[in-house]
Coordinates of C-alpha atoms in Angstrom, one line a residue:
Chain A
X192 CA -79.6 -124.6 -16.4
X193 CA -76.1 -125.9 -17.3
X194 CA -77.5 -129.5 -17.5
X195 CA -80.1 -128.4 -20.0
X196 CA -77.5 -126.5 -22.1
X197 CA -74.9 -129.3 -22.2
X198 CA -77.1 -132.3 -22.9
X199 CA -78.0 -131.5 -26.5
X200 CA -74.2 -130.9 -27.1
X201 CA -73.4 -134.2 -25.7
X202 CA -76.2 -135.8 -27.8
X203 CA -74.9 -134.1 -30.9
X204 CA -71.4 -135.4 -30.1
X205 CA -72.7 -138.8 -29.6
X206 CA -74.7 -138.8 -32.9
X207 CA -71.6 -137.5 -34.8
X208 CA -69.6 -140.3 -33.3
X209 CA -72.2 -142.9 -34.3
X210 CA -72.2 -141.4 -37.9
X211 CA -68.3 -141.5 -38.0
X212 CA -68.4 -145.1 -36.8
X213 CA -71.0 -146.0 -39.3
X214 CA -69.2 -144.5 -42.3
X215 CA -65.6 -144.8 -41.4
X216 CA -65.5 -147.5 -38.7
X217 CA -64.2 -150.2 -41.1
X218 CA -61.2 -147.9 -41.9
X219 CA -60.4 -146.8 -38.3
X220 CA -61.1 -149.8 -36.1
X221 CA -59.8 -148.0 -33.1
X222 CA -62.0 -144.9 -32.8
X223 CA -60.5 -141.9 -31.0
X224 CA -61.5 -141.3 -27.3
X225 CA -63.0 -144.6 -26.3
X226 CA -61.8 -144.8 -22.8
X227 CA -64.4 -145.2 -20.1
X228 CA -65.5 -141.8 -18.7
X229 CA -64.7 -143.0 -15.1
X230 CA -61.1 -142.1 -15.7
X231 CA -62.0 -138.4 -15.9
X232 CA -61.3 -136.7 -12.7
X233 CA -64.3 -134.6 -12.9
X234 CA -66.8 -137.4 -13.7
X235 CA -70.3 -136.5 -12.5
X236 CA -69.6 -132.8 -12.3
X237 CA -72.1 -130.5 -13.9
X238 CA -69.4 -127.8 -14.7
X239 CA -69.4 -127.2 -18.4
X240 CA -65.9 -125.9 -18.3
X241 CA -64.6 -129.4 -17.4
X242 CA -63.5 -131.1 -20.6
X243 CA -65.2 -134.4 -21.4
X244 CA -63.1 -137.6 -21.5
X245 CA -63.2 -137.6 -25.4
X246 CA -61.6 -134.1 -25.7
X247 CA -58.8 -135.1 -23.2
X248 CA -57.9 -138.1 -25.2
X249 CA -57.7 -136.3 -28.5
X250 CA -54.4 -135.3 -29.8
X251 CA -53.9 -133.2 -32.9
X252 CA -53.7 -136.0 -35.5
X253 CA -56.8 -137.7 -34.1
X254 CA -58.7 -134.4 -34.1
X255 CA -57.8 -133.8 -37.6
X256 CA -58.9 -137.3 -38.7
X257 CA -62.1 -137.0 -36.7
X258 CA -62.8 -133.6 -38.2
X259 CA -62.2 -134.9 -41.8
X260 CA -64.6 -137.7 -40.9
X261 CA -67.2 -135.3 -39.7
X262 CA -66.9 -133.3 -42.8
X263 CA -66.9 -136.4 -45.0
X264 CA -69.9 -137.6 -43.1
X265 CA -71.7 -134.3 -43.4
X266 CA -71.1 -134.1 -47.1
X267 CA -72.3 -137.6 -47.6
X268 CA -75.4 -136.9 -45.6
X269 CA -76.1 -133.8 -47.6
X270 CA -75.5 -135.7 -50.9
X271 CA -78.8 -137.2 -51.7
X272 CA -78.9 -140.8 -52.9
X273 CA -79.5 -141.3 -56.6
X274 CA -83.2 -142.2 -56.7
X275 CA -83.5 -141.7 -60.5
X276 CA -85.9 -144.1 -62.0
X277 CA -87.7 -144.9 -58.7
X278 CA -91.4 -144.8 -59.5
X279 CA -93.1 -145.6 -56.3
X280 CA -92.8 -144.2 -52.8
X281 CA -92.0 -147.7 -51.6
X282 CA -89.1 -148.0 -54.0
X283 CA -87.7 -144.6 -53.1
X284 CA -87.9 -145.5 -49.4
X285 CA -86.2 -148.8 -49.9
X286 CA -83.5 -147.4 -52.0
X287 CA -83.0 -144.6 -49.5
X288 CA -82.6 -147.1 -46.6
X289 CA -80.2 -149.1 -48.7
X290 CA -78.1 -146.1 -49.6
X291 CA -77.6 -145.3 -45.8
X292 CA -76.8 -148.8 -44.6
X293 CA -73.4 -150.0 -43.2
X294 CA -70.6 -151.9 -44.8
X295 CA -71.6 -155.6 -45.0
X296 CA -68.8 -156.7 -42.7
X297 CA -70.0 -154.4 -40.0
X298 CA -73.7 -155.4 -40.1
X299 CA -75.2 -157.4 -37.3
X300 CA -77.1 -160.5 -38.3
X301 CA -80.3 -158.5 -37.9
X302 CA -79.0 -155.7 -40.2
X303 CA -78.1 -158.3 -42.8
X304 CA -81.6 -159.8 -42.7
X305 CA -83.1 -156.3 -43.1
X306 CA -81.0 -155.3 -46.0
X307 CA -81.6 -158.7 -47.7
X308 CA -85.4 -158.2 -47.2
X309 CA -85.1 -154.8 -48.9
X310 CA -83.0 -156.2 -51.8
X311 CA -85.5 -159.0 -52.3
X312 CA -88.4 -156.6 -52.4
X313 CA -86.4 -154.3 -54.8
X314 CA -85.8 -157.3 -57.0
X315 CA -89.6 -158.0 -57.3
X316 CA -90.1 -154.3 -58.1
X317 CA -87.3 -153.9 -60.6
X318 CA -87.2 -157.2 -62.3
X319 CA -90.4 -158.9 -61.2
X320 CA -88.3 -161.8 -59.9
X321 CA -88.8 -163.4 -56.5
X322 CA -85.1 -163.8 -55.6
X323 CA -83.9 -165.7 -52.5
X324 CA -80.8 -163.9 -51.4
X325 CA -78.6 -165.9 -49.0
X326 CA -76.1 -164.6 -46.5
X327 CA -74.6 -167.9 -45.7
X328 CA -71.3 -167.7 -44.2
X329 CA -68.1 -169.5 -44.8
X330 CA -67.9 -173.1 -43.4
X331 CA -65.2 -174.0 -40.9
X332 CA -62.2 -176.0 -42.1
X333 CA -62.8 -175.1 -45.7
X334 CA -60.5 -173.4 -48.1
X335 CA -61.5 -173.5 -51.7
X336 CA -59.0 -174.3 -54.5
X337 CA -59.3 -174.8 -58.2
X338 CA -57.3 -176.7 -60.8
X339 CA -57.5 -176.4 -64.6
X340 CA -56.3 -179.1 -66.9
X341 CA -54.6 -177.5 -69.9
X342 CA -54.3 -180.8 -71.7
X343 CA -58.1 -181.3 -71.5
X344 CA -59.7 -178.0 -72.3
X345 CA -60.9 -177.8 -75.9
X346 CA -62.2 -174.2 -76.0
X347 CA -65.9 -175.1 -76.3
X348 CA -66.7 -172.3 -73.8
X349 CA -69.5 -174.1 -72.1
X350 CA -68.1 -172.8 -68.9
X351 CA -68.4 -169.1 -70.0
X352 CA -72.0 -169.6 -71.1
X353 CA -72.9 -171.4 -67.8
X354 CA -71.2 -168.6 -65.8
X355 CA -73.0 -165.8 -67.5
X356 CA -76.4 -167.5 -66.8
X357 CA -75.6 -168.5 -63.3
X358 CA -74.2 -165.1 -62.2
X359 CA -76.8 -162.8 -63.9
X360 CA -74.2 -161.0 -65.9
X361 CA -75.0 -158.1 -68.2
X362 CA -76.2 -159.5 -71.5
X363 CA -75.9 -156.2 -73.4
X364 CA -72.2 -155.7 -73.0
X365 CA -71.6 -159.5 -73.0
X366 CA -69.6 -159.2 -69.8
X367 CA -67.8 -162.4 -69.0
X368 CA -65.7 -163.5 -65.9
X369 CA -63.8 -166.2 -67.7
X370 CA -61.4 -165.6 -70.6
X371 CA -60.5 -168.5 -72.7
X372 CA -57.0 -168.1 -74.2
X373 CA -56.1 -170.0 -77.4
X374 CA -52.3 -170.6 -77.3
X375 CA -49.9 -172.0 -79.7
X376 CA -48.2 -175.2 -78.5
X377 CA -45.0 -174.3 -76.7
X378 CA -46.0 -170.7 -76.1
X379 CA -46.7 -169.6 -72.6
X380 CA -47.0 -165.9 -73.3
X381 CA -50.6 -164.9 -72.3
X382 CA -50.3 -161.5 -74.1
X383 CA -49.9 -163.2 -77.4
X384 CA -52.9 -165.5 -77.0
X385 CA -56.0 -165.4 -79.1
X386 CA -59.0 -164.4 -76.9
X387 CA -61.4 -164.0 -79.8
X388 CA -62.2 -167.5 -80.8
X389 CA -64.4 -167.5 -83.8
X390 CA -63.8 -170.8 -85.5
X391 CA -64.2 -174.4 -84.8
X392 CA -62.3 -175.7 -81.8
X393 CA -60.0 -177.4 -80.9
X394 CA -57.5 -175.9 -83.4
X395 CA -54.6 -178.2 -84.3
X396 CA -51.4 -177.2 -82.7
X397 CA -53.0 -175.1 -80.0
X398 CA -54.0 -175.6 -76.4
X399 CA -56.6 -173.7 -74.4
X400 CA -56.2 -172.0 -71.1
X401 CA -58.9 -170.3 -69.0
X402 CA -58.3 -167.3 -66.6
X403 CA -60.6 -165.8 -64.2
X404 CA -60.4 -164.4 -60.6
X405 CA -57.8 -166.6 -58.9
X406 CA -58.9 -165.8 -55.5
X407 CA -55.3 -165.1 -54.3
X408 CA -54.4 -165.9 -50.8
X409 CA -52.5 -162.6 -50.8
X410 CA -54.8 -160.4 -53.1
X411 CA -53.4 -157.2 -54.3
X412 CA -56.9 -156.0 -55.3
X413 CA -58.3 -155.9 -51.8
X414 CA -55.4 -153.8 -50.5
X415 CA -55.9 -150.9 -52.8
X416 CA -59.6 -150.5 -52.3
X417 CA -60.0 -147.0 -50.7
X418 CA -63.3 -147.8 -49.0
X419 CA -63.0 -151.4 -47.9
X420 CA -65.6 -152.7 -50.3
X421 CA -63.7 -155.9 -51.2
X422 CA -62.0 -158.5 -49.0
X423 CA -61.1 -162.1 -48.7
X424 CA -63.5 -164.4 -46.9
X425 CA -62.6 -167.1 -44.4
X426 CA -62.9 -169.8 -47.0
X427 CA -60.6 -168.0 -49.3
X428 CA -63.2 -166.4 -51.7
X429 CA -62.4 -162.8 -52.6
X430 CA -65.8 -160.9 -52.6
X431 CA -67.1 -157.4 -53.4
X432 CA -69.9 -155.6 -51.4
X433 CA -71.4 -154.1 -54.7
X434 CA -73.4 -151.5 -52.8
X435 CA -70.3 -150.2 -50.9
X436 CA -68.1 -150.1 -54.2
X437 CA -67.5 -146.6 -55.4
X438 CA -66.4 -147.7 -58.9
X439 CA -62.8 -146.2 -58.7
X440 CA -61.5 -149.4 -60.5
X441 CA -58.3 -149.3 -58.4
X442 CA -58.8 -153.0 -57.8
X443 CA -59.1 -153.7 -61.5
X444 CA -55.7 -151.9 -62.1
X445 CA -54.1 -153.8 -59.2
X446 CA -55.1 -157.3 -60.3
X447 CA -52.2 -158.7 -62.4
X448 CA -54.5 -161.3 -64.0
X449 CA -57.4 -159.1 -65.4
X450 CA -59.8 -160.9 -63.1
X451 CA -62.1 -158.0 -62.4
X452 CA -64.9 -156.4 -64.6
X453 CA -66.5 -153.0 -64.4
X454 CA -70.2 -152.2 -65.3
X455 CA -70.0 -149.4 -67.6
X456 CA -73.8 -149.3 -68.1
X457 CA -76.8 -150.6 -66.1
X458 CA -76.8 -154.4 -66.5
X459 CA -79.6 -155.8 -68.6
X460 CA -80.9 -159.3 -67.8
X461 CA -84.2 -160.6 -69.3
X462 CA -86.6 -161.5 -66.5
X463 CA -87.0 -165.1 -67.6
X464 CA -83.2 -165.6 -67.6
X465 CA -82.6 -164.2 -64.1
X466 CA -81.3 -166.7 -61.6
X467 CA -83.4 -166.3 -58.5
X468 CA -81.0 -168.4 -56.2
X469 CA -78.7 -165.6 -55.1
X470 CA -76.1 -164.7 -52.5
X471 CA -75.5 -161.2 -51.1
X472 CA -71.8 -161.4 -52.0
X473 CA -72.4 -163.4 -55.2
X474 CA -74.8 -163.3 -58.2
X475 CA -77.4 -160.7 -57.1
X476 CA -77.8 -158.2 -59.9
X477 CA -75.3 -155.4 -59.7
X478 CA -75.8 -151.7 -60.7
X479 CA -74.0 -149.4 -63.0
X480 CA -70.6 -148.2 -62.0
X481 CA -69.5 -151.0 -59.7
X482 CA -66.9 -153.8 -59.9
X483 CA -67.7 -157.4 -60.1
X484 CA -66.0 -160.7 -60.7
X485 CA -65.9 -164.5 -60.2
X486 CA -66.8 -165.5 -56.7
X487 CA -66.4 -169.3 -57.2
X488 CA -70.2 -169.2 -57.5
X489 CA -70.4 -168.4 -53.8
X490 CA -74.2 -169.1 -53.8
X491 CA -73.3 -172.7 -54.9
X492 CA -70.1 -173.5 -53.4
X493 CA -71.2 -172.6 -49.9
X494 CA -74.0 -175.0 -50.4
X495 CA -71.7 -177.9 -51.2
X496 CA -72.1 -177.6 -54.9
X497 CA -69.5 -177.0 -57.6
X498 CA -69.2 -173.7 -59.3
X499 CA -71.3 -173.5 -62.6
X500 CA -68.2 -173.6 -64.8
X501 CA -67.0 -176.8 -63.2
X502 CA -70.4 -178.4 -63.6
X503 CA -70.8 -177.3 -67.3
X504 CA -67.4 -178.4 -68.5
X505 CA -67.8 -181.3 -70.9
X506 CA -64.2 -182.3 -70.8
X507 CA -63.6 -182.5 -67.0
X508 CA -60.7 -179.9 -67.3
X509 CA -62.0 -178.0 -64.3
X510 CA -61.7 -179.3 -60.7
X511 CA -62.9 -177.7 -57.6
X512 CA -62.6 -178.6 -54.0
X513 CA -61.5 -178.1 -50.3
X514 CA -57.7 -177.7 -50.1
X515 CA -57.9 -178.7 -46.4
X516 CA -59.4 -182.0 -47.2
X517 CA -56.5 -184.5 -47.9
X518 CA -58.9 -186.9 -49.8
X519 CA -60.2 -184.3 -52.2
X520 CA -59.4 -184.3 -56.0
X521 CA -57.6 -181.0 -55.8
X522 CA -55.2 -182.4 -53.3
X523 CA -54.6 -185.4 -55.5
X524 CA -53.7 -183.1 -58.3
X525 CA -51.3 -180.9 -56.2
X526 CA -49.6 -184.0 -54.9
X527 CA -49.4 -186.1 -58.1
X528 CA -49.4 -183.7 -61.1
X529 CA -47.0 -181.1 -62.5
X530 CA -48.8 -177.9 -61.5
X531 CA -48.1 -174.2 -62.0
X532 CA -49.6 -170.9 -61.3
X533 CA -49.6 -167.7 -63.4
X534 CA -47.1 -165.0 -62.4
X535 CA -45.9 -166.8 -59.2
X536 CA -43.1 -164.4 -58.8
X537 CA -45.6 -161.7 -57.8
X538 CA -46.3 -163.6 -54.5
X539 CA -50.0 -163.3 -54.8
X540 CA -50.5 -167.0 -54.1
X541 CA -53.4 -167.7 -56.4
X542 CA -55.6 -170.6 -55.3
X543 CA -55.9 -171.5 -59.0
X544 CA -53.4 -174.2 -60.4
X545 CA -52.9 -175.2 -63.9
X546 CA -51.9 -178.8 -64.6
X547 CA -51.5 -181.2 -67.5
X548 CA -51.9 -184.9 -68.2
X549 CA -48.9 -187.2 -67.8
Chain B
X91 CA -5.2 -199.8 -63.2
X92 CA -7.0 -198.7 -60.0
X93 CA -9.8 -197.3 -62.0
X94 CA -11.4 -200.6 -62.9
X95 CA -12.7 -201.7 -59.5
X96 CA -13.8 -198.2 -59.0
X97 CA -15.9 -198.3 -62.2
X98 CA -17.2 -201.7 -61.1
X99 CA -18.3 -200.4 -57.7
X100 CA -19.9 -197.2 -59.2
X101 CA -21.8 -199.4 -61.8
X102 CA -23.1 -201.8 -59.1
X103 CA -24.2 -198.9 -56.9
X104 CA -26.0 -197.3 -59.9
X105 CA -27.7 -200.6 -60.7
X106 CA -28.8 -201.1 -57.1
X107 CA -30.4 -197.6 -56.8
X108 CA -31.6 -197.2 -60.4
X109 CA -35.3 -197.0 -61.3
X110 CA -36.7 -200.4 -62.3
X111 CA -39.4 -201.3 -64.6
X112 CA -42.3 -203.0 -62.7
X113 CA -43.9 -205.4 -65.1
X114 CA -47.1 -205.4 -63.1
X115 CA -47.6 -201.7 -63.3
X116 CA -50.7 -201.9 -65.5
X117 CA -52.4 -204.2 -63.1
X118 CA -56.2 -204.2 -63.2
X119 CA -58.1 -201.8 -61.0
X120 CA -59.5 -204.8 -59.0
X121 CA -56.2 -205.2 -57.4
X122 CA -56.0 -201.7 -56.1
X123 CA -59.7 -201.1 -55.3
X124 CA -62.4 -203.1 -53.6
X125 CA -66.0 -202.9 -54.7
X126 CA -68.7 -202.7 -52.2
X127 CA -72.4 -202.3 -52.5
X128 CA -74.1 -199.3 -51.2
X129 CA -77.6 -198.6 -50.0
X130 CA -80.0 -196.2 -51.7
X131 CA -79.9 -193.8 -48.8
X132 CA -76.1 -193.3 -49.2
X133 CA -76.5 -191.8 -52.6
X134 CA -76.8 -188.1 -53.3
X135 CA -80.6 -187.4 -53.9
X136 CA -80.3 -186.1 -57.5
X137 CA -78.2 -189.0 -58.6
X138 CA -80.2 -191.7 -56.8
X139 CA -82.3 -192.3 -59.9
X140 CA -79.2 -192.8 -62.1
X141 CA -77.5 -195.1 -59.8
X142 CA -79.5 -198.2 -58.7
X143 CA -78.5 -200.0 -55.6
X144 CA -77.8 -203.4 -57.1
X145 CA -75.5 -202.1 -59.8
X146 CA -73.6 -199.5 -57.8
X147 CA -70.2 -200.1 -56.4
X148 CA -67.9 -198.1 -54.3
X149 CA -64.3 -198.2 -55.3
X150 CA -62.1 -198.1 -52.2
X151 CA -58.5 -197.1 -52.7
X152 CA -56.4 -199.1 -50.3
X153 CA -53.8 -196.5 -50.1
X154 CA -55.8 -193.2 -49.8
X155 CA -59.2 -194.5 -48.9
X156 CA -60.9 -192.7 -51.7
X157 CA -64.6 -193.7 -52.0
X158 CA -66.4 -193.0 -55.2
X159 CA -69.6 -193.9 -56.9
X160 CA -69.7 -194.6 -60.6
X161 CA -72.5 -193.5 -62.9
X162 CA -74.3 -196.3 -64.6
X163 CA -74.2 -196.8 -68.3
X164 CA -76.6 -199.5 -69.1
X165 CA -79.9 -197.6 -69.0
X166 CA -78.2 -194.9 -71.2
X167 CA -77.5 -197.3 -74.1
X168 CA -80.5 -197.1 -76.4
X169 CA -80.6 -200.8 -77.6
X170 CA -79.9 -202.4 -74.2
X171 CA -80.2 -205.2 -73.3
X172 CA -78.3 -206.5 -76.3
X173 CA -80.1 -209.9 -75.9
X174 CA -83.2 -208.3 -77.5
X175 CA -81.4 -208.9 -80.9
X176 CA -78.4 -211.0 -80.0
X177 CA -80.3 -214.2 -79.0
X178 CA -80.6 -217.7 -80.6
X179 CA -84.2 -217.2 -81.6
X180 CA -83.6 -214.3 -83.9
X181 CA -82.0 -214.6 -87.3
X182 CA -79.6 -211.6 -87.3
X183 CA -78.9 -211.8 -91.0
X184 CA -82.5 -210.9 -91.7
X185 CA -82.3 -207.6 -89.9
X186 CA -80.8 -204.4 -91.0
X187 CA -77.5 -203.8 -89.2
X188 CA -78.3 -201.1 -86.6
X189 CA -74.5 -200.7 -85.8
X190 CA -73.5 -199.6 -89.3
X191 CA -73.2 -195.9 -88.3
X192 CA -70.4 -196.8 -85.9
X193 CA -67.0 -195.6 -87.2
X194 CA -64.1 -197.2 -85.4
X195 CA -61.5 -194.6 -84.7
X196 CA -59.8 -195.8 -81.6
X197 CA -56.2 -196.6 -81.3
X198 CA -54.2 -195.3 -84.3
X199 CA -57.2 -194.7 -86.5
X200 CA -58.8 -198.1 -85.8
X201 CA -55.8 -200.0 -87.0
X202 CA -55.1 -201.5 -83.6
X203 CA -58.5 -202.2 -82.1
X204 CA -61.2 -204.4 -83.5
X205 CA -64.8 -204.9 -82.3
X206 CA -63.7 -208.2 -80.6
X207 CA -61.1 -206.4 -78.4
X208 CA -63.9 -205.2 -76.3
X209 CA -67.1 -207.0 -77.3
X210 CA -65.5 -210.4 -77.3
X211 CA -65.9 -213.3 -79.7
X212 CA -68.8 -214.9 -77.9
X213 CA -72.3 -214.7 -79.0
X214 CA -73.6 -213.4 -75.6
X215 CA -73.2 -209.6 -76.0
X216 CA -74.8 -208.7 -72.7
X217 CA -71.4 -207.7 -71.4
X218 CA -68.0 -206.5 -72.4
X219 CA -65.0 -208.8 -72.2
X220 CA -61.5 -208.2 -70.9
X221 CA -58.5 -209.3 -72.9
X222 CA -58.4 -212.4 -70.7
X223 CA -62.0 -213.2 -71.7
X224 CA -63.7 -212.2 -68.3
X225 CA -67.1 -210.6 -68.3
X226 CA -67.1 -206.8 -67.6
X227 CA -70.5 -205.1 -67.3
X228 CA -71.1 -201.9 -69.2
X229 CA -71.6 -200.2 -65.9
X230 CA -67.9 -201.0 -65.0
X231 CA -66.5 -200.2 -68.4
X232 CA -63.6 -198.4 -66.5
X233 CA -62.2 -201.9 -65.9
X234 CA -62.0 -202.6 -69.5
X235 CA -60.5 -199.2 -70.6
X236 CA -58.0 -199.5 -67.7
X237 CA -56.4 -202.5 -69.3
X238 CA -54.6 -200.1 -71.7
X239 CA -55.2 -196.7 -70.2
X240 CA -54.0 -197.5 -66.8
X241 CA -52.5 -194.1 -66.2
X242 CA -55.8 -192.5 -67.1
X243 CA -57.6 -194.9 -64.9
X244 CA -55.3 -194.0 -61.9
X245 CA -55.9 -190.4 -62.4
X246 CA -59.6 -190.9 -62.8
X247 CA -59.8 -192.5 -59.4
X248 CA -57.6 -189.8 -57.9
X249 CA -59.6 -187.0 -59.5
X250 CA -57.3 -185.4 -62.1
X251 CA -58.9 -187.1 -65.1
X252 CA -62.7 -187.4 -65.6
X253 CA -65.6 -185.5 -64.3
X254 CA -67.3 -185.3 -60.9
X255 CA -71.0 -185.2 -61.3
X256 CA -71.7 -184.3 -57.7
X257 CA -70.7 -181.1 -55.8
X258 CA -67.5 -180.9 -53.8
X259 CA -69.4 -181.1 -50.5
X260 CA -71.5 -184.2 -51.5
X261 CA -70.7 -187.8 -51.9
X262 CA -68.4 -188.3 -54.8
X263 CA -70.2 -189.6 -58.0
X264 CA -67.7 -190.0 -60.9
X265 CA -68.8 -190.1 -64.5
X266 CA -67.9 -193.3 -66.3
X267 CA -65.4 -193.4 -69.1
X268 CA -68.1 -193.8 -71.8
X269 CA -70.1 -191.0 -70.2
X270 CA -67.7 -188.5 -71.8
X271 CA -65.8 -190.5 -74.4
X272 CA -67.5 -192.2 -77.4
X273 CA -65.7 -195.6 -77.1
X274 CA -65.6 -196.1 -80.8
X275 CA -64.1 -192.6 -81.4
X276 CA -62.8 -191.5 -78.1
X277 CA -61.2 -188.0 -79.0
X278 CA -63.3 -184.9 -78.2
X279 CA -65.1 -183.7 -81.3
X280 CA -64.4 -180.5 -83.2
X281 CA -67.3 -177.9 -82.9
X282 CA -68.1 -174.2 -82.6
X283 CA -67.7 -172.5 -79.1
X284 CA -71.2 -172.1 -77.6
X285 CA -70.8 -168.4 -76.8
X286 CA -69.1 -165.4 -78.4
X287 CA -66.1 -164.2 -76.3
X288 CA -66.2 -160.8 -74.6
X289 CA -64.4 -158.1 -76.3
X290 CA -61.9 -156.9 -73.8
X291 CA -61.8 -153.2 -73.0
X292 CA -58.3 -153.3 -71.7
X293 CA -55.2 -155.2 -72.7
X294 CA -54.0 -156.1 -69.3
X295 CA -51.4 -158.8 -69.4

């Protein structure tokens, strides 16, 4: 009798722990009560009064966090995913499964494949586009770096246009990752720059300076994320898991360079302009209420190509490469040119250098 | 009285350790870099069409071992080869001058350079000519430009000037000087930006 009574309880505890691990595992890497049960003196006993190993290990603090976790998990389980706009049963089912998936960093290879399969099908349903979503990981011995020649940039904004097309950005709000600052010669105050360039360029007596996400080696934006939806990858690219982001915009506030963008409305991209070569952490279409930003075109750079902005620049003011390769152009620039970074005193260590000719 | 030998010693020390002008600083790229032919299979696929085997060279920096491929120019020149017109069988004076649209705005508004500086005084226009009168193919125009713009040439080989056509992980293919600059008017033109800037929601500097 006791066995029959205790087993559902144990199963329930296991399920709760699984749920806790699934939702909060990335925040608490060491889950409470994970010692093997063999340490329990009464292992194998059927006596229900004997406390299980988990209960023995729990102290007050752990109990409270676990309880908070259970409560949070229960609330989230009760809260139905937003399936507004889903027309077919298939779409509803796919979106439901997507809603209850893990954080990308906790997924196994198989789970990544499953989620990508769902996203590709959803892209077909929603946009009528056969997208190929990659989950390619960072290469070994690669650390990406970027250099920007302020003597060469003429403010043509070819980079911005290429970026918008490559990264499937919202055309309605004219969302852009790159800002081109028009600065008076001798002035280095970014706040007094002209960001609304509506005249022929280059303007005499001015120089141009592009800002975007600098992929800091010590990024303040990832530290403030309350849910662990943004992080720095092995090759130095700071990425966002768009489907884990809760849209609190803490990261946007923490970034000292205005590198992050928020989707105030559902992004609109014409079907014929959609770029089908996508990466999970890169240019796949985002939804309303999430953060996004430059990813050094992760779908291109991890494939050995240059980001779209570098390829589009007609003046060669943008240089991209591997900082760990001593023969790369970026290393030549760092070794031979006068370089500087923005707001160096903050200690964010951006991997984005400005340099000038001479 | 004792100060004079001291000044002399100081002066000689300063002279010995001061920076010196090296007259050979603007030496031709050939002195630093070696050309070598490459096989078609060495080329990145998407550029193989633009860079033919017989005309491609690899520049090899003796110091840093930089290998780069240079994009060809000849097939991009609309009236190439020049010998179609510039040959002894044709009476050039009978033809309408097709070069009249060229405005020379190079080197202090064209006051310094003349056509002959680069195209030579010889009748054979199949190649460019260095200041010493040596043939330089249009594909290797960087050798010609480097005679004056040696600093830009050095940076072009190193990678801080000019444009890389291939991706960071592929074999390096570098745009030729005249791929970006109009040699007759090398400054970048004035034009309208191609896209309207985003209106920023937050002033965040």
